[in-house]
Amino acid sequence: MTDFLKRRTMAFPQQLLDGYRAFLIGRLRHEQDRYRGLAEIGQSPQILVIGCCDSRVSPEVIFDARPGELFVVRNIGNLVPPYTPDGAQRAVSAALEFAVQALKVKHIVVLGHAQCGGIRAFVEEGTPLSPGDFIGHWMELIAPAAAEVGPRGDRSLDQYLTQLEQASVVRTLDNLMTFPWVRSPVEQGTLSLHAAYFGVATGQLSVRDPATGTFRQVAAEDYTRMFAQPRF
Ligand SMILES: [Zn+2]
């Protein structure tokens, strides 16, 4: 640790302390046995979710997941770079490798979302935030999806961004297939890849139908029943 950090006392955020207390009296009390069991036997999630860092799109919340159920990788724009065994420190590839090869997950879900700041940054070619421009370089991964979607043309910005967000998710599935140890179980039928899309403003979840290539809302009847009176 740097000397500066050793000298400086920084208060742990009160919001997190309050949240942890709520967890103690709520979730932990109900799921203590589950936590103990998972500590003894280890985790064995069946599903890997690749999501965005966006604070509004938490996979555990959206899928109402309990501890041990989802193995989650989050990064700006919910992306997976193509297979590149170059010895570099590749966080997404390492997590993917662990999920597929060690945990032997049965499903990989790439979860895109509306109003993605990463996608928007790519479209607007914003000024780099830092000399390293980490976001700019990272978001270059969606260039192939942008080429597929084509120029914006007559589309509204919202329409265009939605199409790009969804095309990027599909392109990420293609990138996943460049990993030999993903392709092989997919071809053998022991691993399935899925594309999903969460509407932040509406709370609607859509899943891509592989037959048609279109995203279709899931649990649509439940959604309609719940929100017969629009709340959004
Ligand atoms: Zn995002």
mmCIF file with all atom_site columns, N, CA and C in Angstrom, residues 113-115 119 149 156-168 197 215:
data_model
loop_
_atom_site.group_PDB
_atom_site.id
_atom_site.type_symbol
_atom_site.label_atom_id
_atom_site.label_alt_id
_atom_site.label_comp_id
_atom_site.label_asym_id
_atom_site.label_entity_id
_atom_site.label_seq_id
_atom_site.pdbx_PDB_ins_code
_atom_site.Cartn_x
_atom_site.Cartn_y
_atom_site.Cartn_z
_atom_site.occupancy
_atom_site.B_iso_or_equiv
_atom_site.pdbx_formal_charge
_atom_site.auth_seq_id
_atom_site.auth_comp_id
_atom_site.auth_asym_id
_atom_site.auth_atom_id
_atom_site.pdbx_PDB_model_num
ATOM 1  N N  . HIS A 1 113 ? -28.241 -3.764 -22.360 1.00 0.00 ? 113 HIS A N  1
ATOM 2  C CA . HIS A 1 113 ? -29.287 -2.933 -21.752 1.00 0.00 ? 113 HIS A CA 1
ATOM 3  C C  . HIS A 1 113 ? -29.451 -1.603 -22.482 1.00 0.00 ? 113 HIS A C  1
ATOM 4  N N  . ALA A 1 114 ? -30.610 -0.994 -22.229 1.00 0.00 ? 114 ALA A N  1
ATOM 5  C CA . ALA A 1 114 ? -30.908 0.315  -22.818 1.00 0.00 ? 114 ALA A CA 1
ATOM 6  C C  . ALA A 1 114 ? -30.097 1.394  -22.112 1.00 0.00 ? 114 ALA A C  1
ATOM 7  N N  . GLN A 1 115 ? -29.932 2.505  -22.784 1.00 0.00 ? 115 GLN A N  1
ATOM 8  C CA . GLN A 1 115 ? -29.197 3.665  -22.241 1.00 0.00 ? 115 GLN A CA 1
ATOM 9  C C  . GLN A 1 115 ? -27.792 3.294  -21.774 1.00 0.00 ? 115 GLN A C  1
ATOM 10 N N  . ILE A 1 119 ? -21.938 2.315  -25.004 1.00 0.00 ? 119 ILE A N  1
ATOM 11 C CA . ILE A 1 119 ? -22.352 2.334  -26.414 1.00 0.00 ? 119 ILE A CA 1
ATOM 12 C C  . ILE A 1 119 ? -22.499 3.781  -26.879 1.00 0.00 ? 119 ILE A C  1
ATOM 13 N N  . VAL A 1 149 ? -24.884 -2.644 -38.255 1.00 0.00 ? 149 VAL A N  1
ATOM 14 C CA . VAL A 1 149 ? -26.090 -1.806 -38.116 1.00 0.00 ? 149 VAL A CA 1
ATOM 15 C C  . VAL A 1 149 ? -26.107 -0.712 -39.180 1.00 0.00 ? 149 VAL A C  1
ATOM 16 N N  . SER A 1 156 ? -34.038 7.568  -35.369 1.00 0.00 ? 156 SER A N  1
ATOM 17 C CA . SER A 1 156 ? -33.834 8.461  -34.233 1.00 0.00 ? 156 SER A CA 1
ATOM 18 C C  . SER A 1 156 ? -32.618 7.951  -33.465 1.00 0.00 ? 156 SER A C  1
ATOM 19 N N  . LEU A 1 157 ? -32.040 8.825  -32.643 1.00 0.00 ? 157 LEU A N  1
ATOM 20 C CA . LEU A 1 157 ? -30.860 8.400  -31.885 1.00 0.00 ? 157 LEU A CA 1
ATOM 21 C C  . LEU A 1 157 ? -31.208 7.218  -30.985 1.00 0.00 ? 157 LEU A C  1
ATOM 22 N N  . ASP A 1 158 ? -32.398 7.269  -30.359 1.00 0.00 ? 158 ASP A N  1
ATOM 23 C CA . ASP A 1 158 ? -32.800 6.172  -29.468 1.00 0.00 ? 158 ASP A CA 1
ATOM 24 C C  . ASP A 1 158 ? -32.920 4.857  -30.228 1.00 0.00 ? 158 ASP A C  1
ATOM 25 N N  . GLN A 1 159 ? -33.553 4.907  -31.399 1.00 0.00 ? 159 GLN A N  1
ATOM 26 C CA . GLN A 1 159 ? -33.698 3.692  -32.213 1.00 0.00 ? 159 GLN A CA 1
ATOM 27 C C  . GLN A 1 159 ? -32.333 3.134  -32.591 1.00 0.00 ? 159 GLN A C  1
ATOM 28 N N  . TYR A 1 160 ? -31.478 4.032  -33.021 1.00 0.00 ? 160 TYR A N  1
ATOM 29 C CA . TYR A 1 160 ? -30.152 3.612  -33.464 1.00 0.00 ? 160 TYR A CA 1
ATOM 30 C C  . TYR A 1 160 ? -29.358 2.997  -32.311 1.00 0.00 ? 160 TYR A C  1
ATOM 31 N N  . LEU A 1 161 ? -29.420 3.658  -31.149 1.00 0.00 ? 161 LEU A N  1
ATOM 32 C CA . LEU A 1 161 ? -28.677 3.143  -29.993 1.00 0.00 ? 161 LEU A CA 1
ATOM 33 C C  . LEU A 1 161 ? -29.210 1.770  -29.584 1.00 0.00 ? 161 LEU A C  1
ATOM 34 N N  . THR A 1 162 ? -30.531 1.609  -29.608 1.00 0.00 ? 162 THR A N  1
ATOM 35 C CA . THR A 1 162 ? -31.117 0.311  -29.246 1.00 0.00 ? 162 THR A CA 1
ATOM 36 C C  . THR A 1 162 ? -30.628 -0.770 -30.206 1.00 0.00 ? 162 THR A C  1
ATOM 37 N N  . GLN A 1 163 ? -30.649 -0.465 -31.502 1.00 0.00 ? 163 GLN A N  1
ATOM 38 C CA . GLN A 1 163 ? -30.203 -1.459 -32.481 1.00 0.00 ? 163 GLN A CA 1
ATOM 39 C C  . GLN A 1 163 ? -28.734 -1.791 -32.294 1.00 0.00 ? 163 GLN A C  1
ATOM 40 N N  . LEU A 1 164 ? -27.952 -0.779 -31.966 1.00 0.00 ? 164 LEU A N  1
ATOM 41 C CA . LEU A 1 164 ? -26.523 -1.016 -31.772 1.00 0.00 ? 164 LEU A CA 1
ATOM 42 C C  . LEU A 1 164 ? -26.280 -1.812 -30.482 1.00 0.00 ? 164 LEU A C  1
ATOM 43 N N  . GLU A 1 165 ? -27.018 -1.475 -29.445 1.00 0.00 ? 165 GLU A N  1
ATOM 44 C CA . GLU A 1 165 ? -26.877 -2.211 -28.179 1.00 0.00 ? 165 GLU A CA 1
ATOM 45 C C  . GLU A 1 165 ? -27.205 -3.692 -28.392 1.00 0.00 ? 165 GLU A C  1
ATOM 46 N N  . GLN A 1 166 ? -28.255 -3.953 -29.163 1.00 0.00 ? 166 GLN A N  1
ATOM 47 C CA . GLN A 1 166 ? -28.653 -5.351 -29.372 1.00 0.00 ? 166 GLN A CA 1
ATOM 48 C C  . GLN A 1 166 ? -27.695 -6.053 -30.345 1.00 0.00 ? 166 GLN A C  1
ATOM 49 N N  . ALA A 1 167 ? -27.258 -5.350 -31.373 1.00 0.00 ? 167 ALA A N  1
ATOM 50 C CA . ALA A 1 167 ? -26.304 -5.950 -32.318 1.00 0.00 ? 167 ALA A CA 1
ATOM 51 C C  . ALA A 1 167 ? -24.984 -6.271 -31.618 1.00 0.00 ? 167 ALA A C  1
ATOM 52 N N  . SER A 1 168 ? -24.613 -5.427 -30.675 1.00 0.00 ? 168 SER A N  1
ATOM 53 C CA . SER A 1 168 ? -23.370 -5.652 -29.947 1.00 0.00 ? 168 SER A CA 1
ATOM 54 C C  . SER A 1 168 ? -23.454 -6.920 -29.104 1.00 0.00 ? 168 SER A C  1
ATOM 55 N N  . TYR A 1 197 ? -31.652 -8.557 -23.207 1.00 0.00 ? 197 TYR A N  1
ATOM 56 C CA . TYR A 1 197 ? -31.610 -7.089 -23.237 1.00 0.00 ? 197 TYR A CA 1
ATOM 57 C C  . TYR A 1 197 ? -32.597 -6.543 -22.218 1.00 0.00 ? 197 TYR A C  1
ATOM 58 N N  . PHE A 1 215 ? -35.221 -9.841 -30.822 1.00 0.00 ? 215 PHE A N  1
ATOM 59 C CA . PHE A 1 215 ? -35.368 -9.859 -29.367 1.00 0.00 ? 215 PHE A CA 1
ATOM 60 C C  . PHE A 1 215 ? -36.852 -9.800 -29.024 1.00 0.00 ? 215 PHE A C  1
#
